[in-house]
GROMACS .gro file of C-alpha atoms in nm:
model
  506
    1MET     CA    1   0.000   0.000   0.000
    2PRO     CA    2   0.168   0.324  -0.106
    3VAL     CA    3   0.229   0.609   0.131
    4GLN     CA    4   0.140   0.940  -0.038
    5GLY     CA    5   0.370   1.239   0.020
    6GLU     CA    6   0.366   1.545  -0.135
    7GLY     CA    7   2.096   2.744  -1.546
    8LYS     CA    8   2.323   2.899  -1.695
    9ALA     CA    9   2.674   2.940  -1.538
   10VAL     CA   10   2.773   3.298  -1.460
   11MET     CA   11   3.138   3.385  -1.401
   12ILE     CA   12   3.148   3.618  -1.102
   13ARG     CA   13   3.401   3.698  -0.834
   14VAL     CA   14   3.287   3.869  -0.518
   15ARG     CA   15   3.433   3.948  -0.181
   16ARG     CA   16   3.355   3.640   0.022
   17ARG     CA   17   3.173   3.638   0.354
   18PRO     CA   18   3.131   3.326   0.569
   19ARG     CA   19   2.853   3.101   0.443
   20VAL     CA   20   2.702   3.023   0.782
   21LEU     CA   21   2.493   2.709   0.799
   22TRP     CA   22   2.245   2.548   1.029
   23ALA     CA   23   2.122   2.187   1.015
   24LEU     CA   24   1.757   2.277   1.021
   25PRO     CA   25   1.627   1.943   0.887
   26LEU     CA   26   1.736   1.784   1.214
   27LEU     CA   27   1.501   2.014   1.400
   28LEU     CA   28   1.206   1.897   1.201
   29ALA     CA   29   1.239   1.555   1.359
   30LEU     CA   30   1.278   1.672   1.717
   31ALA     CA   31   0.921   1.795   1.767
   32THR     CA   32   0.680   1.529   1.894
   33PRO     CA   33   0.364   1.542   1.683
   34ALA     CA   34   0.030   1.403   1.788
   35VAL     CA   35  -0.123   1.062   1.727
   36ALA     CA   36  -0.484   1.172   1.750
   37GLU     CA   37  -0.685   1.165   1.426
   38GLU     CA   38  -0.570   1.519   1.359
   39ALA     CA   39  -0.362   1.769   1.553
   40TRP     CA   40  -0.181   2.098   1.496
   41ASP     CA   41   0.127   2.236   1.672
   42ALA     CA   42   0.280   2.584   1.644
   43VAL     CA   43   0.662   2.599   1.638
   44PHE     CA   44   0.864   2.875   1.804
   45LEU     CA   45   1.240   2.926   1.792
   46ALA     CA   46   1.414   3.171   2.024
   47GLY     CA   47   1.069   3.315   2.099
   48ASN     CA   48   0.980   3.366   1.731
   49LYS     CA   49   0.701   3.175   1.559
   50ILE     CA   50   0.862   2.998   1.262
   51GLY     CA   51   0.604   2.742   1.150
   52TYR     CA   52   0.376   2.454   1.230
   53ILE     CA   53   0.338   2.075   1.244
   54HIS     CA   54   0.023   1.905   1.114
   55THR     CA   55  -0.041   1.542   1.206
   56PHE     CA   56  -0.332   1.332   1.085
   57VAL     CA   57  -0.424   0.964   1.083
   58GLU     CA   58  -0.643   0.787   0.829
   59LYS     CA   59  -0.779   0.435   0.880
   60VAL     CA   60  -0.726   0.213   0.574
   61MET     CA   61  -0.772  -0.153   0.483
   62ASP     CA   62  -0.528  -0.385   0.311
   63LYS     CA   63  -0.681  -0.722   0.219
   64ASP     CA   64  -0.922  -0.701   0.513
   65ARG     CA   65  -0.638  -0.601   0.745
   66PRO     CA   66  -0.701  -0.274   0.934
   67LEU     CA   67  -0.407  -0.032   0.914
   68ASN     CA   68  -0.337   0.334   0.983
   69ARG     CA   69  -0.189   0.581   0.737
   70VAL     CA   70  -0.005   0.848   0.941
   71ARG     CA   71   0.111   1.174   0.787
   72VAL     CA   72   0.316   1.448   0.958
   73ASP     CA   73   0.378   1.773   0.767
   74THR     CA   74   0.621   2.032   0.903
   75VAL     CA   75   0.659   2.377   0.748
   76LEU     CA   76   0.917   2.625   0.884
   77SER     CA   77   1.006   2.975   0.767
   78PHE     CA   78   1.297   3.195   0.879
   79ARG     CA   79   1.543   3.451   0.754
   80ARG     CA   80   1.903   3.409   0.642
   81GLY     CA   81   2.034   3.759   0.600
   82ASP     CA   82   1.815   3.928   0.338
   83ASP     CA   83   1.658   3.600   0.222
   84THR     CA   84   1.350   3.425   0.360
   85VAL     CA   85   1.377   3.046   0.357
   86VAL     CA   86   1.089   2.798   0.372
   87GLN     CA   87   1.169   2.436   0.452
   88LYS     CA   88   0.930   2.144   0.449
   89LEU     CA   89   0.933   1.789   0.578
   90MET     CA   90   0.658   1.541   0.485
   91TYR     CA   91   0.670   1.215   0.679
   92GLY     CA   92   0.429   0.928   0.626
   93THR     CA   93   0.391   0.571   0.747
   94ILE     CA   94   0.168   0.270   0.712
   95GLU     CA   95   0.124   0.118   1.058
   96THR     CA   96  -0.074  -0.146   1.241
   97PRO     CA   97  -0.336  -0.019   1.490
   98GLU     CA   98  -0.079  -0.103   1.763
   99GLY     CA   99   0.174   0.135   1.609
  100GLU     CA  100   0.409  -0.112   1.436
  101VAL     CA  101   0.563   0.065   1.135
  102LEU     CA  102   0.540  -0.136   0.813
  103ARG     CA  103   0.637   0.127   0.557
  104LEU     CA  104   0.768   0.484   0.569
  105ASP     CA  105   0.818   0.767   0.326
  106THR     CA  106   0.996   1.094   0.413
  107ARG     CA  107   1.032   1.389   0.176
  108THR     CA  108   1.252   1.686   0.267
  109LEU     CA  109   1.272   2.010   0.073
  110THR     CA  110   1.578   2.222   0.157
  111SER     CA  111   1.675   2.322  -0.198
  112ASP     CA  112   1.543   2.278  -0.554
  113ASN     CA  113   1.542   1.903  -0.505
  114GLU     CA  114   1.301   1.705  -0.292
  115ILE     CA  115   1.505   1.439  -0.113
  116ARG     CA  116   1.299   1.126  -0.058
  117VAL     CA  117   1.379   0.842   0.182
  118HIS     CA  118   1.142   0.547   0.178
  119GLY     CA  119   1.139   0.181   0.269
  120ASP     CA  120   0.950  -0.132   0.369
  121VAL     CA  121   1.001  -0.369   0.660
  122VAL     CA  122   1.078  -0.724   0.551
  123ASN     CA  123   1.189  -1.000   0.789
  124GLY     CA  124   1.288  -0.761   1.069
  125GLN     CA  125   1.483  -0.522   0.845
  126MET     CA  126   1.403  -0.185   0.692
  127THR     CA  127   1.557  -0.120   0.351
  128LEU     CA  128   1.587   0.258   0.330
  129ILE     CA  129   1.629   0.412  -0.015
  130MET     CA  130   1.735   0.774  -0.067
  131GLU     CA  131   1.642   0.935  -0.397
  132GLY     CA  132   1.612   1.280  -0.551
  133THR     CA  133   1.977   1.380  -0.584
  134LYS     CA  134   2.065   1.190  -0.906
  135GLN     CA  135   2.253   0.933  -0.697
  136ARG     CA  136   2.044   0.661  -0.532
  137GLN     CA  137   2.160   0.537  -0.191
  138GLU     CA  138   2.036   0.227  -0.014
  139GLN     CA  139   2.091   0.104   0.340
  140VAL     CA  140   1.948  -0.184   0.541
  141ILE     CA  141   1.892  -0.130   0.916
  142PRO     CA  142   1.750  -0.361   1.186
  143TRP     CA  143   1.382  -0.287   1.246
  144GLY     CA  144   1.179  -0.479   1.502
  145PRO     CA  145   0.804  -0.452   1.566
  146GLU     CA  146   0.878  -0.226   1.865
  147VAL     CA  147   1.013   0.060   1.650
  148ARG     CA  148   0.778   0.359   1.636
  149GLY     CA  149   0.775   0.683   1.439
  150PRO     CA  150   0.885   1.029   1.566
  151TYR     CA  151   0.560   1.052   1.765
  152ALA     CA  152   0.663   0.750   1.977
  153ALA     CA  153   0.643   0.929   2.312
  154GLU     CA  154   0.293   1.066   2.269
  155GLN     CA  155   0.175   0.743   2.111
  156SER     CA  156   0.289   0.553   2.419
  157MET     CA  157   0.150   0.800   2.672
  158ALA     CA  158  -0.185   0.828   2.493
  159ARG     CA  159  -0.226   0.452   2.530
  160LYS     CA  160  -0.120   0.459   2.895
  161PRO     CA  161  -0.054   0.791   3.073
  162MET     CA  162   0.254   0.802   3.296
  163THR     CA  163   0.262   0.859   3.670
  164GLU     CA  164   0.521   1.056   3.867
  165GLY     CA  165   0.846   0.864   3.908
  166GLU     CA  166   0.768   0.622   3.626
  167SER     CA  167   1.017   0.558   3.346
  168ARG     CA  168   0.954   0.399   3.010
  169THR     CA  169   1.183   0.296   2.722
  170LEU     CA  170   1.095   0.314   2.353
  171LYS     CA  171   1.259   0.292   2.011
  172MET     CA  172   1.192   0.589   1.783
  173TYR     CA  173   1.275   0.658   1.419
  174ILE     CA  174   1.396   1.013   1.349
  175PRO     CA  175   1.326   1.138   0.994
  176ASP     CA  176   1.616   1.306   0.811
  177LEU     CA  177   1.858   1.149   1.055
  178ASN     CA  178   1.711   0.823   0.924
  179ARG     CA  179   1.820   0.648   1.240
  180VAL     CA  180   1.645   0.457   1.515
  181VAL     CA  181   1.726   0.594   1.861
  182ASP     CA  182   1.654   0.458   2.206
  183ILE     CA  183   1.426   0.684   2.410
  184GLU     CA  184   1.375   0.687   2.785
  185LEU     CA  185   1.078   0.879   2.925
  186LYS     CA  186   1.109   0.996   3.287
  187ALA     CA  187   0.785   1.127   3.438
  188GLY     CA  188   0.808   1.406   3.693
  189PRO     CA  189   0.550   1.607   3.890
  190THR     CA  190   0.269   1.820   3.750
  191ALA     CA  191   0.287   2.199   3.738
  192GLU     CA  192   0.086   2.493   3.608
  193ILE     CA  193   0.233   2.557   3.262
  194GLU     CA  194   0.153   2.850   3.037
  195LEU     CA  195   0.064   2.752   2.681
  196GLY     CA  196   0.087   2.948   2.359
  197ASP     CA  197  -0.248   3.121   2.405
  198GLY     CA  198  -0.148   3.249   2.751
  199ALA     CA  199  -0.373   3.002   2.934
  200LYS     CA  200  -0.230   2.780   3.207
  201ARG     CA  201  -0.288   2.408   3.244
  202ALA     CA  202  -0.181   2.151   3.501
  203LEU     CA  203   0.062   1.934   3.302
  204ARG     CA  204   0.303   1.657   3.386
  205LYS     CA  205   0.670   1.711   3.311
  206VAL     CA  206   0.826   1.421   3.118
  207GLU     CA  207   1.195   1.423   3.027
  208GLN     CA  208   1.276   1.249   2.698
  209VAL     CA  209   1.635   1.121   2.697
  210ALA     CA  210   1.777   0.992   2.367
  211THR     CA  211   2.058   0.740   2.320
  212LEU     CA  212   2.225   0.682   1.984
  213ASP     CA  213   2.497   0.421   1.928
  214GLY     CA  214   2.510   0.357   2.301
  215LYS     CA  215   2.572   0.723   2.395
  216VAL     CA  216   2.329   0.971   2.546
  217ARG     CA  217   2.275   1.250   2.293
  218PRO     CA  218   2.156   1.569   2.468
  219GLU     CA  219   2.086   1.739   2.134
  220LEU     CA  220   1.810   1.484   2.067
  221GLY     CA  221   1.646   1.512   2.408
  222SER     CA  222   1.351   1.729   2.508
  223THR     CA  223   1.110   1.818   2.788
  224LEU     CA  224   0.745   1.725   2.730
  225TRP     CA  225   0.446   1.876   2.912
  226VAL     CA  226   0.165   1.622   2.907
  227ASP     CA  227  -0.205   1.632   3.005
  228THR     CA  228  -0.394   1.352   3.183
  229ALA     CA  229  -0.485   1.192   2.848
  230GLY     CA  230  -0.120   1.165   2.745
  231GLN     CA  231  -0.130   1.450   2.491
  232VAL     CA  232   0.188   1.656   2.461
  233LEU     CA  233   0.058   2.013   2.481
  234LYS     CA  234   0.402   2.173   2.500
  235GLN     CA  235   0.754   2.063   2.420
  236ASP     CA  236   1.083   2.238   2.496
  237VAL     CA  237   1.411   2.156   2.322
  238ASP     CA  238   1.730   2.315   2.455
  239LEU     CA  239   1.898   2.413   2.130
  240LEU     CA  240   1.938   2.707   1.893
  241GLY     CA  241   1.815   2.957   2.149
  242GLY     CA  242   1.527   2.736   2.261
  243MET     CA  243   1.271   2.557   2.046
  244THR     CA  244   0.913   2.524   2.175
  245THR     CA  245   0.602   2.368   2.023
  246TYR     CA  246   0.246   2.424   2.146
  247ARG     CA  247  -0.064   2.220   2.069
  248THR     CA  248  -0.321   2.449   1.909
  249THR     CA  249  -0.590   2.474   1.642
  250GLU     CA  250  -0.534   2.483   1.267
  251ALA     CA  251  -0.594   2.857   1.268
  252GLY     CA  252  -0.351   2.904   1.554
  253ALA     CA  253  -0.085   2.689   1.390
  254LYS     CA  254  -0.109   2.864   1.055
  255ALA     CA  255  -0.155   3.215   1.193
  256PRO     CA  256   0.132   3.439   1.083
  257GLY     CA  257   0.372   3.536   1.357
  258GLY     CA  258   0.420   3.879   1.203
  259ARG     CA  259   0.721   3.963   0.991
  260VAL     CA  260   0.971   3.677   0.983
  261LYS     CA  261   1.207   3.785   1.261
  262TYR     CA  262   1.430   3.489   1.333
  263ASP     CA  263   1.757   3.523   1.141
  264GLN     CA  264   1.936   3.191   1.132
  265ILE     CA  265   2.275   3.352   1.076
  266ARG     CA  266   2.267   3.611   1.354
  267GLY     CA  267   2.072   3.376   1.579
  268THR     CA  268   2.336   3.105   1.574
  269ILE     CA  269   2.653   3.310   1.630
  270ILE     CA  270   2.858   3.184   1.925
  271LYS     CA  271   3.002   3.458   2.143
  272SER     CA  272   3.374   3.530   2.126
  273GLU     CA  273   3.526   3.678   2.439
  274ARG     CA  274   3.739   3.916   2.229
  275ASP     CA  275   3.765   4.031   1.869
  276ILE     CA  276   4.000   3.872   1.617
  277THR     CA  277   4.159   4.101   1.360
  278ASN     CA  278   4.261   3.971   1.018
  279ALA     CA  279   4.092   3.642   1.108
  280TYR     CA  280   4.129   3.481   0.765
  281GLN     CA  281   4.505   3.541   0.756
  282THR     CA  282   4.575   3.362   1.084
  283THR     CA  283   4.774   3.038   1.085
  284HIS     CA  284   4.796   2.966   1.459
  285ALA     CA  285   4.540   3.004   1.737
  286ARG     CA  286   4.484   2.900   2.095
  287TYR     CA  287   4.135   2.914   2.248
  288ARG     CA  288   3.959   2.835   2.573
  289ILE     CA  289   3.629   2.669   2.486
  290THR     CA  290   3.360   2.630   2.753
  291LEU     CA  291   3.029   2.442   2.727
  292LYS     CA  292   2.736   2.491   2.959
  293ASP     CA  293   2.680   2.128   3.053
  294GLU     CA  294   2.934   1.911   2.870
  295ASP     CA  295   3.307   1.846   2.833
  296PRO     CA  296   3.422   2.000   2.501
  297THR     CA  297   3.662   1.708   2.446
  298ARG     CA  298   3.357   1.482   2.410
  299VAL     CA  299   3.208   1.700   2.140
  300ILE     CA  300   3.500   1.845   1.942
  301PRO     CA  301   3.743   1.607   1.768
  302ASN     CA  302   4.123   1.620   1.745
  303ASP     CA  303   4.288   1.603   1.404
  304ARG     CA  304   4.609   1.716   1.231
  305ARG     CA  305   4.510   2.083   1.264
  306GLN     CA  306   4.348   2.097   1.607
  307THR     CA  307   4.412   1.943   1.948
  308LEU     CA  308   4.214   1.982   2.270
  309THR     CA  309   4.340   1.951   2.625
  310PRO     CA  310   4.074   1.921   2.899
  311SER     CA  311   4.097   2.172   3.184
  312GLY     CA  312   3.979   1.924   3.444
  313ASP     CA  313   3.654   2.095   3.536
  314GLY     CA  314   3.448   1.890   3.288
  315ARG     CA  315   3.322   2.200   3.110
  316SER     CA  316   3.619   2.364   2.940
  317ALA     CA  317   3.925   2.281   2.735
  318THR     CA  318   4.216   2.451   2.562
  319MET     CA  319   4.230   2.412   2.186
  320VAL     CA  320   4.537   2.475   1.969
  321ILE     CA  321   4.494   2.511   1.594
  322GLN     CA  322   4.783   2.514   1.349
  323SER     CA  323   4.734   2.552   0.973
  324MET     CA  324   4.863   2.247   0.785
  325GLY     CA  325   4.962   2.196   0.423
  326PRO     CA  326   4.993   1.878   0.215
  327ASN     CA  327   5.349   1.807   0.330
  328ASP     CA  328   5.325   1.901   0.699
  329GLY     CA  329   5.344   1.632   0.964
  330GLU     CA  330   5.374   1.257   0.928
  331PRO     CA  331   5.162   1.082   0.664
  332GLY     CA  332   4.883   0.857   0.789
  333SER     CA  333   4.681   0.565   0.658
  334PRO     CA  334   4.534   0.550   0.308
  335ALA     CA  335   4.186   0.697   0.269
  336ASP     CA  336   3.892   0.455   0.286
  337PRO     CA  337   3.713   0.386  -0.045
  338GLU     CA  338   3.399   0.569   0.073
  339TYR     CA  339   3.586   0.900   0.024
  340LEU     CA  340   3.614   0.828  -0.349
  341ARG     CA  341   3.267   0.682  -0.416
  342PRO     CA  342   2.980   0.899  -0.537
  343ASN     CA  343   2.692   0.925  -0.292
  344ALA     CA  344   2.359   1.104  -0.259
  345MET     CA  345   2.511   1.441  -0.163
  346ILE     CA  346   2.863   1.423  -0.307
  347THR     CA  347   2.746   1.321  -0.654
  348SER     CA  348   3.086   1.286  -0.814
  349ALA     CA  349   2.957   1.062  -1.096
  350ASP     CA  350   2.724   1.337  -1.222
  351GLU     CA  351   2.815   1.435  -1.580
  352ARG     CA  352   2.810   1.808  -1.511
  353VAL     CA  353   3.029   1.766  -1.201
  354ILE     CA  354   3.281   1.571  -1.409
  355ARG     CA  355   3.282   1.838  -1.680
  356LEU     CA  356   3.338   2.115  -1.426
  357ALA     CA  357   3.624   1.920  -1.267
  358ASP     CA  358   3.792   1.878  -1.605
  359ARG     CA  359   3.743   2.247  -1.677
  360ALA     CA  360   3.892   2.347  -1.342
  361VAL     CA  361   4.212   2.143  -1.354
  362LYS     CA  362   4.292   2.224  -1.721
  363GLY     CA  363   4.511   1.921  -1.776
  364GLU     CA  364   4.698   1.940  -1.442
  365THR     CA  365   4.796   1.591  -1.320
  366ASP     CA  366   4.942   1.653  -0.973
  367PRO     CA  367   4.666   1.571  -0.717
  368TRP     CA  368   4.741   1.862  -0.485
  369ARG     CA  369   4.754   2.115  -0.765
  370GLN     CA  370   4.431   1.969  -0.900
  371ALA     CA  371   4.269   2.012  -0.556
  372VAL     CA  372   4.383   2.374  -0.532
  373ALA     CA  373   4.261   2.447  -0.886
  374ILE     CA  374   3.918   2.299  -0.805
  375ASN     CA  375   3.900   2.499  -0.483
  376THR     CA  376   3.975   2.824  -0.667
  377TRP     CA  377   3.735   2.743  -0.951
  378VAL     CA  378   3.445   2.689  -0.709
  379PHE     CA  379   3.532   3.013  -0.530
  380GLN     CA  380   3.534   3.211  -0.853
  381ASN     CA  381   3.221   3.061  -1.009
  382MET     CA  382   2.973   3.004  -0.725
  383ARG     CA  383   2.731   3.289  -0.649
  384SER     CA  384   2.624   3.360  -0.291
  385ASN     CA  385   2.272   3.241  -0.212
  386PHE     CA  386   2.134   3.202   0.140
  387GLN     CA  387   1.799   3.061   0.022
  388THR     CA  388   1.947   2.715  -0.031
  389THR     CA  389   2.041   2.538   0.292
  390PHE     CA  390   2.174   2.198   0.178
  391ALA     CA  391   2.177   2.086  -0.185
  392PRO     CA  392   2.361   1.794  -0.348
  393ALA     CA  393   2.663   1.861  -0.567
  394SER     CA  394   2.464   1.783  -0.882
  395GLU     CA  395   2.230   2.075  -0.804
  396ALA     CA  396   2.517   2.305  -0.706
  397ALA     CA  397   2.691   2.221  -1.035
  398ARG     CA  398   2.376   2.308  -1.229
  399ASN     CA  399   2.292   2.633  -1.047
  400LEU     CA  400   2.643   2.743  -0.942
  401SER     CA  401   2.471   2.909  -0.649
  402GLY     CA  402   2.452   2.845  -0.277
  403ASP     CA  403   2.619   2.897   0.058
  404CYS     CA  404   2.907   2.714   0.227
  405THR     CA  405   2.730   2.378   0.207
  406GLU     CA  406   2.700   2.395  -0.170
  407HIS     CA  407   3.059   2.521  -0.205
  408SER     CA  408   3.194   2.230  -0.004
  409VAL     CA  409   2.990   1.944  -0.152
  410LEU     CA  410   3.065   2.067  -0.505
  411ALA     CA  411   3.439   2.101  -0.438
  412ALA     CA  412   3.444   1.756  -0.273
  413ALA     CA  413   3.252   1.601  -0.563
  414MET     CA  414   3.479   1.761  -0.825
  415SER     CA  415   3.782   1.635  -0.630
  416ARG     CA  416   3.646   1.279  -0.622
  417ALA     CA  417   3.570   1.305  -0.994
  418LYS     CA  418   3.947   1.353  -1.047
  419GLY     CA  419   4.032   1.055  -0.825
  420ILE     CA  420   4.117   1.260  -0.512
  421PRO     CA  421   3.958   1.129  -0.188
  422ALA     CA  422   3.748   1.406  -0.031
  423ARG     CA  423   3.511   1.468   0.259
  424VAL     CA  424   3.333   1.762   0.420
  425ALA     CA  425   3.402   1.924   0.756
  426VAL     CA  426   3.132   2.091   0.965
  427GLY     CA  427   3.231   2.343   1.227
  428LEU     CA  428   3.276   2.708   1.318
  429ILE     CA  429   3.451   3.007   1.169
  430TYR     CA  430   3.505   3.358   1.301
  431VAL     CA  431   3.253   3.606   1.159
  432ASP     CA  432   3.278   3.987   1.167
  433ASN     CA  433   3.007   4.114   0.935
  434LYS     CA  434   2.907   4.473   1.008
  435GLN     CA  435   2.630   4.473   0.749
  436MET     CA  436   2.457   4.177   0.913
  437LYS     CA  437   2.556   4.288   1.266
  438ALA     CA  438   2.712   3.948   1.326
  439LYS     CA  439   3.032   3.901   1.523
  440GLY     CA  440   3.156   3.580   1.682
  441PHE     CA  441   3.182   3.220   1.562
  442GLY     CA  442   2.926   3.112   1.304
  443PHE     CA  443   2.853   2.768   1.168
  444HIS     CA  444   3.033   2.678   0.849
  445MET     CA  445   3.124   2.391   0.617
  446TRP     CA  446   3.442   2.334   0.416
  447HIS     CA  447   3.607   2.030   0.259
  448GLU     CA  448   3.920   1.820   0.299
  449VAL     CA  449   4.119   1.617   0.047
  450HIS     CA  450   4.356   1.326   0.103
  451VAL     CA  451   4.690   1.384  -0.069
  452ASN     CA  452   5.042   1.269   0.015
  453GLY     CA  453   4.895   1.042   0.282
  454ARG     CA  454   4.743   1.337   0.471
  455TRP     CA  455   4.400   1.494   0.507
  456VAL     CA  456   4.432   1.861   0.413
  457ALA     CA  457   4.162   2.125   0.471
  458LEU     CA  458   4.057   2.370   0.199
  459ASP     CA  459   3.780   2.628   0.194
  460SER     CA  460   3.626   2.719  -0.141
  461SER     CA  461   3.408   2.989   0.019
  462PHE     CA  462   3.729   3.189   0.079
  463ASP     CA  463   3.968   3.038  -0.179
  464GLN     CA  464   4.184   2.906   0.106
  465SER     CA  465   4.418   2.620   0.025
  466THR     CA  466   4.565   2.676   0.372
  467VAL     CA  467   4.267   2.697   0.604
  468ASP     CA  468   4.304   2.969   0.866
  469GLY     CA  469   4.324   2.940   1.243
  470THR     CA  470   3.962   3.037   1.306
  471HIS     CA  471   3.822   2.721   1.145
  472ILE     CA  472   3.715   2.496   1.436
  473LYS     CA  473   3.603   2.153   1.319
  474LEU     CA  474   3.312   1.980   1.495
  475SER     CA  475   3.272   1.681   1.264
  476GLU     CA  476   3.382   1.532   0.935
  477SER     CA  477   3.193   1.306   0.698
  478SER     CA  478   3.200   1.134   0.362
  479LEU     CA  479   2.819   1.192   0.356
  480GLU     CA  480   2.787   0.826   0.263
  481GLY     CA  481   2.458   0.647   0.327
  482VAL     CA  482   2.105   0.769   0.396
  483SER     CA  483   2.190   0.986   0.700
  484PRO     CA  484   2.385   1.285   0.560
  485PHE     CA  485   2.237   1.525   0.814
  486GLU     CA  486   2.388   1.331   1.104
  487SER     CA  487   2.719   1.512   1.058
  488PHE     CA  488   2.544   1.833   1.170
  489LEU     CA  489   2.449   1.698   1.515
  490PRO     CA  490   2.751   1.850   1.696
  491ILE     CA  491   2.622   2.193   1.593
  492LEU     CA  492   2.319   2.136   1.812
  493ARG     CA  493   2.544   2.046   2.105
  494VAL     CA  494   2.737   2.373   2.105
  495GLN     CA  495   2.499   2.643   1.979
  496GLY     CA  496   2.364   2.847   2.267
  497LYS     CA  497   2.583   2.648   2.507
  498ALA     CA  498   2.939   2.750   2.418
  499THR     CA  499   3.169   3.045   2.471
  500ILE     CA  500   3.502   3.079   2.293
  501GLU     CA  501   3.787   3.286   2.436
  502PRO     CA  502   4.077   3.355   2.198
  503LEU     CA  503   4.397   3.331   2.406
  504GLU     CA  504   4.650   3.368   2.125
  505VAL     CA  505   4.591   3.428   1.756
  506ARG     CA  506   4.857   3.503   1.499
   0.00000   0.00000   0.00000
């Protein structure tokens, strides 16, 4: 039974500003929609109304077998500088009346392309297929009858409300992450809680703790406020300045929140304790990084460029960054094959990507010189566009437009097309943009290539073949598989929770 869901190149060189990014599609999955026949939730971020979630359930029959068709639509709107961005997630399942998921279909729109992930459960396994980027990806994951959709918590509590002190464990699928996480619900006392319309209700506090790959992931947790029938009337998520959803009516959910006020770029800048002059010319830096409730060494990785030393208080660490070229330091192991293969986001087998790579290198055969030529070509030919938040390289090659995400996936794909292993890096970069009134560390993406036995960072947003000392890496990824947005999770762990103090920058 099917689940129903819903250029021409321009040579231009401009003065580059940081292409700040934010992994918004992850947020779409964190809200807990309803399991009633129909429900509406209004979504607020940092106190600004940015969209709504609509959930509805339709009873269907399949060969005299009663089933439920569940559909969850999320629509969010926010600013990125002068641009207004609308992002949509459509998630659907076919389920048994008990909630067992038999089939799912997720469609995400963050660029020109609709990325679709769908699959069926067969013999205890879900075969997930990602399409819509000109490079199909397929992955098989274990999937037992206990796995529920992203509304798992409310589904469970609607069947049997929780009492104070009770705990309950569930397995929940998160769209866009395309992963199954373990959820523990911990019921607390009731309190008078103000809802979106200003009214107060006596609601039970339920903490939702998420575990992924055996580790508690605070960025996937939330606080639920639940009525006596098990409905989640309010949800708070401690990320990106605070995300809150309220149960409401259709009119309330769709009601405009006034002029779109939330600016993703300014709203996600991490405070720097002092200014950095000539940031993009720096080659060495030492910082003190402090997180509100976590050890930075558990969030931020070490690599050739950056090393962290814990302070001992469990909340801060000293980081040293040193720019590295293709011949600096000792060579390491060969790159894994996944860094050469085309995938759904780094579509290096795309014909246009291959043509652009050939055009960029102009017959050069040395891998490092090829990588530098590709980096410069992307810098010179990509136009700035904050409306696109995460597009595959095939789309970036067609439009030659985007922000740091499109710069990096296109440069990585062009590198792979020339036989150079490449991956993307997600992290922070120092921003001092007077026009946008943004100063501090903003989220950013760049790419790395493997040459001479070493991973070397480049940044095609700035034409840097030696990446400066203000690039702080939070994760790295080949973007292989059906979970490309997972590499953005560390962003959610530091935004709104970190301070960065430059101790020495030169």
